[in-house]
Short mmCIF file of C-alpha atoms and ligand atoms in Angstrom, two decimals:
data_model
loop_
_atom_site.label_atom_id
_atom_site.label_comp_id
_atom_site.label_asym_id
_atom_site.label_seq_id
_atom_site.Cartn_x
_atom_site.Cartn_y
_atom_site.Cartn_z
CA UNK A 658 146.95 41.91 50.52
CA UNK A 659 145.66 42.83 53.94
CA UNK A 660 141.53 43.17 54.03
CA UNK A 661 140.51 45.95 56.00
CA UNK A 662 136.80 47.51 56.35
CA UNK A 663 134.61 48.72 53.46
CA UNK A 664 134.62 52.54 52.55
CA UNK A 665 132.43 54.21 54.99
CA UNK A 666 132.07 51.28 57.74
CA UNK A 667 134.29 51.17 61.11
CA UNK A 668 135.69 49.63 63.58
CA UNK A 669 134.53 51.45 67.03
CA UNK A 670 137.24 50.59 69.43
CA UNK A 671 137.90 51.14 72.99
CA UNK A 672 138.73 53.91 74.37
CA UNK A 673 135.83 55.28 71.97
CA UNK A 674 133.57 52.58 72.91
CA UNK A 675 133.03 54.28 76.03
CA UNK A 676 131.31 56.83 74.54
CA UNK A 677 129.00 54.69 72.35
CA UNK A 678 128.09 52.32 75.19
CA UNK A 679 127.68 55.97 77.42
CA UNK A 680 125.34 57.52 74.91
CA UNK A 681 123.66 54.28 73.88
CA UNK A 682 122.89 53.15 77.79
CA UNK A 683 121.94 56.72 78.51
CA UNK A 684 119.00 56.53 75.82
CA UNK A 685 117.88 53.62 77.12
CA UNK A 686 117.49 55.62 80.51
CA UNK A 687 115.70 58.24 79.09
CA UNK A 688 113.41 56.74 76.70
CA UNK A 689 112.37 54.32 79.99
CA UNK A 690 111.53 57.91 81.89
CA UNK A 691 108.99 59.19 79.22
CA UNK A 692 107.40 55.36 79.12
CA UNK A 693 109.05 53.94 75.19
CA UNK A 694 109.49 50.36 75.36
CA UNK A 695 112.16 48.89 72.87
CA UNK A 696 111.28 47.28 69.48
CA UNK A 697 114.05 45.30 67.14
CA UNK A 698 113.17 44.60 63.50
CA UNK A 699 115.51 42.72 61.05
CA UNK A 700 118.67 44.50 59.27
CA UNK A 701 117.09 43.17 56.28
CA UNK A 702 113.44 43.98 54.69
CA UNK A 703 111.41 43.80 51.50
CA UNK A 704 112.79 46.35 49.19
CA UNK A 705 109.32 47.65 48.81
CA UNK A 706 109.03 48.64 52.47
CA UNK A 707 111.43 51.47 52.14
CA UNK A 708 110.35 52.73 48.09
CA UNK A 709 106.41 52.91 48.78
CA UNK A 710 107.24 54.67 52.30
CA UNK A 711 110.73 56.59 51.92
CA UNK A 712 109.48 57.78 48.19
CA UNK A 713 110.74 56.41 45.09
CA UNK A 714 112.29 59.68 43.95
CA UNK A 715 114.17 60.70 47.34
CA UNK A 716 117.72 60.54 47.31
CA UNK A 717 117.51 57.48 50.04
CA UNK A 718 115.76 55.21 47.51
CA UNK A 719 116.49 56.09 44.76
CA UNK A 720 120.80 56.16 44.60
CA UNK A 721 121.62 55.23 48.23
CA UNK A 722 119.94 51.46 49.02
CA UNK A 723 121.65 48.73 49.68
CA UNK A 724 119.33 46.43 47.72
CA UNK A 725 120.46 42.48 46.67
CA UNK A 726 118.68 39.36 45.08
CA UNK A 727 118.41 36.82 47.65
CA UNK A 728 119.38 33.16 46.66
CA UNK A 729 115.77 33.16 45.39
CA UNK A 730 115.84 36.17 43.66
CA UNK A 731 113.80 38.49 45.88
CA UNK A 732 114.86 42.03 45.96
CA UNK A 733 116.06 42.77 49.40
CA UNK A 734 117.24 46.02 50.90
CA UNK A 735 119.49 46.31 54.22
CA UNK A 736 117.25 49.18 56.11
CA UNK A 737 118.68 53.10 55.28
CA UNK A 738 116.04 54.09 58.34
CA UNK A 739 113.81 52.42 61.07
CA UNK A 740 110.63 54.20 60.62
CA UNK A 741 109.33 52.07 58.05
CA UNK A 742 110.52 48.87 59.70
CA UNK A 743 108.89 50.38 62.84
CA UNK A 744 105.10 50.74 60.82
CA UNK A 745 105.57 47.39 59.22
CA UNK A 746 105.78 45.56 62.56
CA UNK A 747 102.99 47.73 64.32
CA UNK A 748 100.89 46.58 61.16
CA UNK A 749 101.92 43.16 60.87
CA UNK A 750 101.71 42.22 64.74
CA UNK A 751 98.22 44.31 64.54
CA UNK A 752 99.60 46.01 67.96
CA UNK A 753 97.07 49.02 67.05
CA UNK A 754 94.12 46.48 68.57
CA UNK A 755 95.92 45.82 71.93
CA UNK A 756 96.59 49.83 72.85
CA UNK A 757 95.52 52.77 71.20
CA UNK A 758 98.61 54.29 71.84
CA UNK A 759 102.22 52.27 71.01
CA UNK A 760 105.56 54.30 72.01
CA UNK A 761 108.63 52.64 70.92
CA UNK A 762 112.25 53.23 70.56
CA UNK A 763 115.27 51.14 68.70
CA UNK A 764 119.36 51.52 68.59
CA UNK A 765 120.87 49.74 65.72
CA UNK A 766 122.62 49.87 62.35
CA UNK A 767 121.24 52.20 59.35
CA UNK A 768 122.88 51.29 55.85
CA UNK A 769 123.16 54.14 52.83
CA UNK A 770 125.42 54.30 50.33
CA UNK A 771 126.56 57.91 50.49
CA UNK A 772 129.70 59.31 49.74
CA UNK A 773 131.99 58.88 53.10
CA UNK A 774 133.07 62.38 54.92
CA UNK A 775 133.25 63.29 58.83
CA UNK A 776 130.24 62.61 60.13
CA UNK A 777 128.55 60.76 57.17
CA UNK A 778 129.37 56.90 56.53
CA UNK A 779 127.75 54.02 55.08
CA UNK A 780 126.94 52.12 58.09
CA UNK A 781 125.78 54.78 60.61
CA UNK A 782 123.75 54.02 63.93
CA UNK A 783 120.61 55.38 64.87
CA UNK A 784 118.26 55.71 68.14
CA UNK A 785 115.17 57.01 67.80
CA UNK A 786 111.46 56.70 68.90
CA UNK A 787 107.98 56.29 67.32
CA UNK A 788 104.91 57.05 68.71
CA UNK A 789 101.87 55.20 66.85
CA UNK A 790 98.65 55.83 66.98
CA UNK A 791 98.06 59.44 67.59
CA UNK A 792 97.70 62.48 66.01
CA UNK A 793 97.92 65.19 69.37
CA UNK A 794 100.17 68.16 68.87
CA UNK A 795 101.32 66.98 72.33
CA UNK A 796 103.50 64.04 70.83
CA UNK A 797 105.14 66.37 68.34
CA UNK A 798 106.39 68.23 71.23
CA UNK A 799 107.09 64.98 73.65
CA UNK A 800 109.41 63.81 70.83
CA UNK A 801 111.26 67.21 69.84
CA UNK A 802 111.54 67.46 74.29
CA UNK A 803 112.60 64.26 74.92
CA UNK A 804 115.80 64.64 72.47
CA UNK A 805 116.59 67.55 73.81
CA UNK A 806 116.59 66.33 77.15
CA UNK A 807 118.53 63.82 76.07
CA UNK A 808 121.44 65.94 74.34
CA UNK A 809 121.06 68.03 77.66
CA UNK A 810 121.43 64.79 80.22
CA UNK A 811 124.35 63.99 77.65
CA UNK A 812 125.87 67.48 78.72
CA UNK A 813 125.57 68.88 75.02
CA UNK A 814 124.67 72.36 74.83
CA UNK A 815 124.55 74.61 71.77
CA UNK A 816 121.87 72.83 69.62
CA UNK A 817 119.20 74.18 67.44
CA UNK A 818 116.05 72.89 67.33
CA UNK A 819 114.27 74.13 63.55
CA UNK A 820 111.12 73.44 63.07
CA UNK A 821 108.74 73.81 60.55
CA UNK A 822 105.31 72.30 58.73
CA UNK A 823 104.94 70.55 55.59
CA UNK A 824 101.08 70.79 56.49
CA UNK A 825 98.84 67.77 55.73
CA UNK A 826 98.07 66.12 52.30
CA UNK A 827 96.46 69.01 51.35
CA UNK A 828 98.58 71.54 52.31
CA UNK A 829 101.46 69.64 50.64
CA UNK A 830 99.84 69.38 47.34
CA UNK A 831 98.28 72.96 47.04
CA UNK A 832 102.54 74.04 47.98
CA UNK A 833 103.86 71.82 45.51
CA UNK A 834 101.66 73.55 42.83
CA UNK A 835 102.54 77.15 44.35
CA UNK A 836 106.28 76.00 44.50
CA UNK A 837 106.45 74.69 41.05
CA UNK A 838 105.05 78.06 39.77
CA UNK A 839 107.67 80.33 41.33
CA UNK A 840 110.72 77.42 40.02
CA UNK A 841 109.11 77.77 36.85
CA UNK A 842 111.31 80.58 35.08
CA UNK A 843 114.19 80.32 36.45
CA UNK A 844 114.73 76.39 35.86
CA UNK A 845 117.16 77.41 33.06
CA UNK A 846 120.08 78.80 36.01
CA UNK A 847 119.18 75.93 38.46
CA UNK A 848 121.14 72.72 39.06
CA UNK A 849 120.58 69.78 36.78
CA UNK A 850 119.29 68.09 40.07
CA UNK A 851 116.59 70.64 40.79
CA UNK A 852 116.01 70.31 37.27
CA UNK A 853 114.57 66.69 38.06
CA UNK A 854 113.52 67.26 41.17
CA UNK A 855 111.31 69.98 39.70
CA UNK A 856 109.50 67.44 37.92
CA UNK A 857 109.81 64.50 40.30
CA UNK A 858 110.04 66.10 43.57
CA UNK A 859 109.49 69.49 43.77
CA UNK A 860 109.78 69.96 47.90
CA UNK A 861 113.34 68.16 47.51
CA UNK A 862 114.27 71.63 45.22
CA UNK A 863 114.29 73.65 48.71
CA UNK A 864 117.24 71.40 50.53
CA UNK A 865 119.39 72.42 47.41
CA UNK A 866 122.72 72.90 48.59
CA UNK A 867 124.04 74.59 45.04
CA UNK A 868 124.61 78.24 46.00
CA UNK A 869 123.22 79.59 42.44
CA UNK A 870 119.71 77.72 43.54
CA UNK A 871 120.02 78.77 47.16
CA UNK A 872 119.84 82.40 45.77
CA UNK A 873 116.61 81.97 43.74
CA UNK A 874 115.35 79.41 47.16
CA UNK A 875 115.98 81.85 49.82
CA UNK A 876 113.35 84.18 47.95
CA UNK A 877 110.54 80.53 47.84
CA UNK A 878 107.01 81.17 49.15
CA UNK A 879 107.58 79.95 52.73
CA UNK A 880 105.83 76.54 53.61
CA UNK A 881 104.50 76.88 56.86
CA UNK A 882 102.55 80.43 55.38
CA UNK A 883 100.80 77.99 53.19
CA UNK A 884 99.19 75.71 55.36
CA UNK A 885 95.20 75.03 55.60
CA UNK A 886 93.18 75.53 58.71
CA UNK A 887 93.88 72.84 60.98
CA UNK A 888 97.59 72.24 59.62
CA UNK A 889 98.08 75.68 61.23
CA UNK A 890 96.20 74.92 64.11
CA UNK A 891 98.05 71.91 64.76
CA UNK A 892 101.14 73.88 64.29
CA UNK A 893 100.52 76.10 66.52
CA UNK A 894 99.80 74.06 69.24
CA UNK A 895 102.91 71.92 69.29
CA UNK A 896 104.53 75.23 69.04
CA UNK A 897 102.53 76.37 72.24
CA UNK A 898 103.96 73.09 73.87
CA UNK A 899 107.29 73.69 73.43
CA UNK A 900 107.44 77.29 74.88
CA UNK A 901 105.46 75.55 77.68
CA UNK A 902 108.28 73.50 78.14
CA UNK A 903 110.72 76.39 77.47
CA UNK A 904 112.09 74.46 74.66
CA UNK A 905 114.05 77.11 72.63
CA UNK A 906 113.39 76.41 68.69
CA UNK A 907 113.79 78.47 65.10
CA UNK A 908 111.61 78.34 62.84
CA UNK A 909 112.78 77.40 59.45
CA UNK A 910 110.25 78.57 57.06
CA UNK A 911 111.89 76.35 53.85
CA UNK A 912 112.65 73.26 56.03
CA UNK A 913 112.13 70.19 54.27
CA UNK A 914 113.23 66.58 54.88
CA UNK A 915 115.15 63.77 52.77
CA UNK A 916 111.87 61.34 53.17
CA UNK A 917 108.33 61.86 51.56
CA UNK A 918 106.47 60.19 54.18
CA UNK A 919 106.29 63.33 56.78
CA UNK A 920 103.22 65.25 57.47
CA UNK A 921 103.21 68.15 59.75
CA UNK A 922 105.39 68.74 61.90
CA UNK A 923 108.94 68.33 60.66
CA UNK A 924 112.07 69.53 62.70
CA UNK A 925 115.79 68.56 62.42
CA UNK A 926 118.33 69.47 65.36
CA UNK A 927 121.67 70.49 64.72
CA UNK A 928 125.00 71.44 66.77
CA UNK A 929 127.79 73.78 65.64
CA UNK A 930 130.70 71.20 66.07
CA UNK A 931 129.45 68.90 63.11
CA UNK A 932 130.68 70.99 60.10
CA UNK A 933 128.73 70.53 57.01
CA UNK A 934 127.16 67.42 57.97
CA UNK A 935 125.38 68.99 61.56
CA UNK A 936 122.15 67.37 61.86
CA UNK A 937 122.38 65.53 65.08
CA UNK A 938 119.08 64.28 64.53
CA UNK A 939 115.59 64.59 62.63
CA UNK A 940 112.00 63.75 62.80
CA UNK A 941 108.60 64.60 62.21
CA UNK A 942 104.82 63.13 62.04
CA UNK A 943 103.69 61.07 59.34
CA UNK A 944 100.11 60.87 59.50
CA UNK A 945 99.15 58.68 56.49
CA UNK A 946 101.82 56.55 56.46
CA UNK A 947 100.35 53.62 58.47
CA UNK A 948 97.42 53.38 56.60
CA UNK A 949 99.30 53.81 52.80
CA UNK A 950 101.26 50.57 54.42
CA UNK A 951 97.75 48.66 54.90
CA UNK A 952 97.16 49.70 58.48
CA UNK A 953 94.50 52.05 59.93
CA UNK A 954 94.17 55.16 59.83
CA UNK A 955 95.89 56.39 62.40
CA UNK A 956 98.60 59.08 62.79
CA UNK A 957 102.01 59.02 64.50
CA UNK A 958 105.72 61.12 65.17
CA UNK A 959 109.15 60.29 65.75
CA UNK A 960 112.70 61.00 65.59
CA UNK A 961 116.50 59.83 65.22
CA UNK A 962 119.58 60.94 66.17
CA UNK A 963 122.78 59.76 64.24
CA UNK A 964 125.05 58.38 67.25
CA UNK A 965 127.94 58.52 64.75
CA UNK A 966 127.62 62.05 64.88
CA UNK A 967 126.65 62.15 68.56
CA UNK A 968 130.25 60.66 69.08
CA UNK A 969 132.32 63.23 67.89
CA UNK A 970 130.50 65.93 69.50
CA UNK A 971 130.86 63.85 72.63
CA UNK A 972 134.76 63.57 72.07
CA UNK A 973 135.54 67.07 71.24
CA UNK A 974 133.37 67.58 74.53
CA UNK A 975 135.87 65.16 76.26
CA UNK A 976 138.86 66.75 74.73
CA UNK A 977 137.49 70.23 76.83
CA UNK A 978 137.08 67.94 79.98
CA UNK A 979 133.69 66.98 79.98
CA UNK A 980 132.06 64.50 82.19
CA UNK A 981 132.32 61.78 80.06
CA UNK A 982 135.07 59.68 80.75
CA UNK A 983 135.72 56.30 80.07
CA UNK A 984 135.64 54.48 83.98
CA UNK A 985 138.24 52.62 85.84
CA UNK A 986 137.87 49.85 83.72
CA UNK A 987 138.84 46.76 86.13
CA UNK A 988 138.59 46.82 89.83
CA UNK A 989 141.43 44.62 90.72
CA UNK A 990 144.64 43.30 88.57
CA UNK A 991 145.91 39.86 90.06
CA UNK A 992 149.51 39.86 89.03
CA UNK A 993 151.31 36.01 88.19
CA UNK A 994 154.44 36.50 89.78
CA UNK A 995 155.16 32.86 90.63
CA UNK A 996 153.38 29.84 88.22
CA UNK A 997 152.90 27.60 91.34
CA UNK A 998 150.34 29.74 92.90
CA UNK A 999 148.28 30.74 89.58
CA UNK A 1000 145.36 27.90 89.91
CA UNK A 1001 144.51 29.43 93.38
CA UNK A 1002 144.64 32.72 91.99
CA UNK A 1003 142.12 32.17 89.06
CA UNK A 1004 139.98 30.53 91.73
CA UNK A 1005 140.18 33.68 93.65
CA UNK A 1006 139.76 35.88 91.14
CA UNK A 1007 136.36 33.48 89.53
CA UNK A 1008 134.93 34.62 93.11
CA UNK A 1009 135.74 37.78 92.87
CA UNK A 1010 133.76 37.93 89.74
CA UNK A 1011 131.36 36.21 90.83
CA UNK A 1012 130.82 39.32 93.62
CA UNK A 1013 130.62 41.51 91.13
CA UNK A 1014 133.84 42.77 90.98
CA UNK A 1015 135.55 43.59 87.39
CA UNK A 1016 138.59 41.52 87.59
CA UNK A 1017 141.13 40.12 86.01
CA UNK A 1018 144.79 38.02 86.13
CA UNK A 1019 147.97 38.08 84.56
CA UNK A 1020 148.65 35.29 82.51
CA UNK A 1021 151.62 35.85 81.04
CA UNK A 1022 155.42 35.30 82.80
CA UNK A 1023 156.83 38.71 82.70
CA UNK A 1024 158.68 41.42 85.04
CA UNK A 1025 156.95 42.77 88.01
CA UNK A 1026 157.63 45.99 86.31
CA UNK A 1027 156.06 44.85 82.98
CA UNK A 1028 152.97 43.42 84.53
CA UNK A 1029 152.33 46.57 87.11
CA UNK A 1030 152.53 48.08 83.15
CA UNK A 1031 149.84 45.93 82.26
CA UNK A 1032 147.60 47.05 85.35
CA UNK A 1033 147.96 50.45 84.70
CA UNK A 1034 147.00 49.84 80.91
CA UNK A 1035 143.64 48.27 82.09
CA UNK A 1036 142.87 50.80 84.29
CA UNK A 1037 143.08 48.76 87.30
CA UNK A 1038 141.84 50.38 90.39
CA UNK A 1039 143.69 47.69 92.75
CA UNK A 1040 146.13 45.09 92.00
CA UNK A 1041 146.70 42.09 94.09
CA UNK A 1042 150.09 40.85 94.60
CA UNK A 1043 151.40 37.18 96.01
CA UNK A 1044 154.85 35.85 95.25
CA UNK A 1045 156.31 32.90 97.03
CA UNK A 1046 157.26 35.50 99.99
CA UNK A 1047 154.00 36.80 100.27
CA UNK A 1048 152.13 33.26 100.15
CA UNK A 1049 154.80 32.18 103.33
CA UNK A 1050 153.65 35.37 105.82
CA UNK A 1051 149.79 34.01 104.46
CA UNK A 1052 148.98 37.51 102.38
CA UNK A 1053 148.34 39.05 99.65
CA UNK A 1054 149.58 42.88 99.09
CA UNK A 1055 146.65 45.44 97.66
CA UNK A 1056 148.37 47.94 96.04
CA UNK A 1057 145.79 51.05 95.17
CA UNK A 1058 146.76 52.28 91.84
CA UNK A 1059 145.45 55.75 92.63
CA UNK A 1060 146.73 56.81 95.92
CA UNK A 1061 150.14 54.55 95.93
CA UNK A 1062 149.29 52.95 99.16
CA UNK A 1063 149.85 49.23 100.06
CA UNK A 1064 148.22 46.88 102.79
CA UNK A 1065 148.29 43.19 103.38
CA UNK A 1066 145.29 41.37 102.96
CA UNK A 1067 145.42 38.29 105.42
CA UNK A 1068 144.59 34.76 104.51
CA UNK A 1069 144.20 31.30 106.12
CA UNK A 1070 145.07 28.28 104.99
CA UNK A 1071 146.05 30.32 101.69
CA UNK A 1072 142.49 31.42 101.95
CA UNK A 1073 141.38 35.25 101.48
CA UNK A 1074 138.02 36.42 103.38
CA UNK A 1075 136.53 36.89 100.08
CA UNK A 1076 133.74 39.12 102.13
CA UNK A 1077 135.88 41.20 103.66
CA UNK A 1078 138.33 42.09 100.09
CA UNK A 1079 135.03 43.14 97.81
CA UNK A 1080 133.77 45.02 101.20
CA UNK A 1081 137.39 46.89 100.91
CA UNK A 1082 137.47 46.88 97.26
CA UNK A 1083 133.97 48.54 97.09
CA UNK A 1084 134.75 51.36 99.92
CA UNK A 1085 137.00 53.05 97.41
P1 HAM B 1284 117.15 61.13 58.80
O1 HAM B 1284 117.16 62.63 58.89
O2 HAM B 1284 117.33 60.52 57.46
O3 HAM B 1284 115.76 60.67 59.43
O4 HAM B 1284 118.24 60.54 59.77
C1 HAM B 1284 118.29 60.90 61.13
C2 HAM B 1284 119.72 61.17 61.56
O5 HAM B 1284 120.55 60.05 61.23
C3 HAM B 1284 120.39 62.34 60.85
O6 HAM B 1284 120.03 63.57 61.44
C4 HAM B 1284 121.85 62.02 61.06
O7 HAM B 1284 122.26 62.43 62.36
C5 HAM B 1284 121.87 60.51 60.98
N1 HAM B 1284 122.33 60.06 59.66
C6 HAM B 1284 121.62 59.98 58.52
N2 HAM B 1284 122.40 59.51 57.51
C7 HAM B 1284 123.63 59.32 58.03
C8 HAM B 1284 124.87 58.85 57.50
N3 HAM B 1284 125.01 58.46 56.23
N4 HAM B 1284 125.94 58.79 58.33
C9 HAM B 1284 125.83 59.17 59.63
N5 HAM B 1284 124.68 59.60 60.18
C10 HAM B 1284 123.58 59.69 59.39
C11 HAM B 1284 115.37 59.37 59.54
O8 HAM B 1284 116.08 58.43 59.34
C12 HAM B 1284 113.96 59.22 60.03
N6 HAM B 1284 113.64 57.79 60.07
C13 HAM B 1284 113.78 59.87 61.37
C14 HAM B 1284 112.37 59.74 61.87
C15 HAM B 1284 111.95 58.89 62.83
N7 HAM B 1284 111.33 60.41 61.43
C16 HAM B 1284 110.26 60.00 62.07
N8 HAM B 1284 110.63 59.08 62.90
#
């Protein structure tokens, strides 16, 4: 019996690579421009970590960890987010003492055992940013812009931004009491899962996808009308920020997220081409989270977008000619038409590297035909060309894969000006 991957993991191969690499190194560019440096924490982490900060009774913790006894018997859990990671590193390194202020961003593997369908796997990928340390509206709205600009430098149009407020811890609990009376009588026609939600998690009860419940939610007191004083306030103001920064949003009076950790501010963005699974991306503040972890005090916001998903958006954008297209992949293809003359063309084409040119050789003994094949199938701008013939008039042939043209490259002694071939490789 063949092995092959696990349900709901994948291979990412090339061509599709591309696309990864292109939305992965364009991140990197962007979260540099609004000043995130990059943070990596383990794959692995205490299984507490994620229960005390995730929630016990979310769906993430409770059915969807992938939680093992070590060799020593220590319950461990590969990480189903980064935010928690992210807080247990800014409290274990203490970086709150060295900057008031810490803005970081990560790209990496997210594990949850979910049932596989387009768009939703078991090993997905995240990037996302946290800000630490602050509680100013202004860093609500710096991390709802900053993934939009991002979709937008990606070329992505057609997302929603929906927003709304969970308020702060005293907003939340005065709702959950006010929610919990209205679910009250008519617990008998809900789902069996609001039916323990009700009790366990009553905010969960809004996300409730069953459409006999979303007929009794669609008529819920909505949250963000429910909010004390300066939960308002501070709504409002990140609000005011994004119309500042013309960023177009909807607010989504019943929005609630999967985690119990946000506070304020939540928002989720989502894109047409995803189906039933079309949240791009999420985020939100979480004000007492640091300091429920053993840290200070101290607020902070962030978000993640699923590159998984980002992906297919990105292809179906490629598949309507978008500008995302994987690149010539090699500059130059050295065919091996005669064995004699190979060791001089791997040193030529170790140089070449060594200029910075993306180059590679034929090793194998096959037709002219078959290895111009091979070119072709690598993408090969150029491709360099020396038989016996060739090596007796002292050149080499370039052959330019695009336009069809051919010119001889001069040598001496067998030697190429290495100089002058990258300067003629590079003017194309
Ligand atoms: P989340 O909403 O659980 O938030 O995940 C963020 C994004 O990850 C989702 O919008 C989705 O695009 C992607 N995602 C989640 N689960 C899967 C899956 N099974 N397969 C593919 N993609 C998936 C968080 O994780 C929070 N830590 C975000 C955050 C950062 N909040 C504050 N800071």
């Amino acid at each position: 019996m063949t092995i092959t991957a696990l349900r709901g993991t994948y291979d990412i191969l090339p061509p599709q690579s591309y696309i990864w690499e292109k939305a992965e190194s364009q991140a990197r560019k962007m979260f540099a421009l609004y000043g995130y440096s990059e943070l990596r924490t383990p794959i692995i982490e205490q299984t507490q970590l994620f229960s005390r900060s995730i929630g016990e009774n979310t769906d993430i913790v409770s059915k969807e960890m992938y939680t093992f006894a070590d060799r020593k018997g220590r319950s461990i859990t590969m990480r189903p987010e980064a935010t928690a990671p992210v807080v247990r590193a800014y409290i274990e390194h203490k970086l709150y003492k060295d900057q008031s202020l810490c803005k970081f961003y990560y790209i990496g593997p997210m594990f949850r055992y979910e049932r596989p369908q387009a768009g939703r796997n078991r090993q997905f990928y995240q990037l996302g940013t946290e800000i630490l340390g602050t509680e100013h509206p202004y860093h609500d709205a710096e991390s709802i812009s900053l993934a939009v600009s991002y979709f937008k430098s990606l070329g992505i149009d057609n997302i929603v931004v929906k927003i709304n407020s969970v308020g702060d811890a005293e907003s939340k609990q005065k709702y959950n009491s006010i929610l919990k009376n209205f679910f009250a009588g008519s617990l008998d026609t809900m789902c069996p899962d609001c039916n323990t939600r009700f009790e366990k998690n009553t905010l969960r009860m809004l996300d409730c996808k069953v459409p006999a419940c979303k007929e009794i939610i669609k008529n819920a007191p909505p949250l963000n009308e429910n909010l004390n004083d300066a939960s308002k306030t501070h709504f409002e103001s990140v609000l005011a920020l994004l119309d500042k920064m013309k960023i177009a949003y909807e607010i989504e009076p019943r929005l609630v997220r999967g985690l119990d950790y946000y506070t304020n501010t939540i928002f989720e963005i989502t894109h047409s081409h995803l189906g039933s699974q079309d949240a791009l991306g999420g985020g939100g503040r979480y004000n007492n989270l640091i300091a429920e972890m053993g840290g200070p005090q101290t607020g902070a916001v962030g978000f993640a977008v699923g590159i998984d998903r980002l992906v297919i958006v990105l292809e179906k954008m490629t598949a309507n000619n978008s500008t995302i297209t994987a690149g010539s992949d090699l500059d130059l293809y050295i065919l091996n038409l005669d064995n004699a003359l190979f060791t001089d063309h791997a040193e030529l084409l170790h140089s070449l590297r060594q200029h910075d040119i993306r180059a590679d050789i034929c090793t194998e003994q096959k037709s002219f035909k078959a290895q111009m094949r091979s070119a072709n199938k690598a993408n090969a701008r150029f491709v360099l060309i020396q038989g016996q013939n060739e090596r007796d008039n002292n050149i080499f042939k370039l052959k330019d894969m695009i336009n069809g043209t051919e010119e001889d490259i001069k040598t001496i002694n067998n030697n190429v000006d290495i100089d002058k071939l990258v300067e003629r490789i590079r003017q194309s």
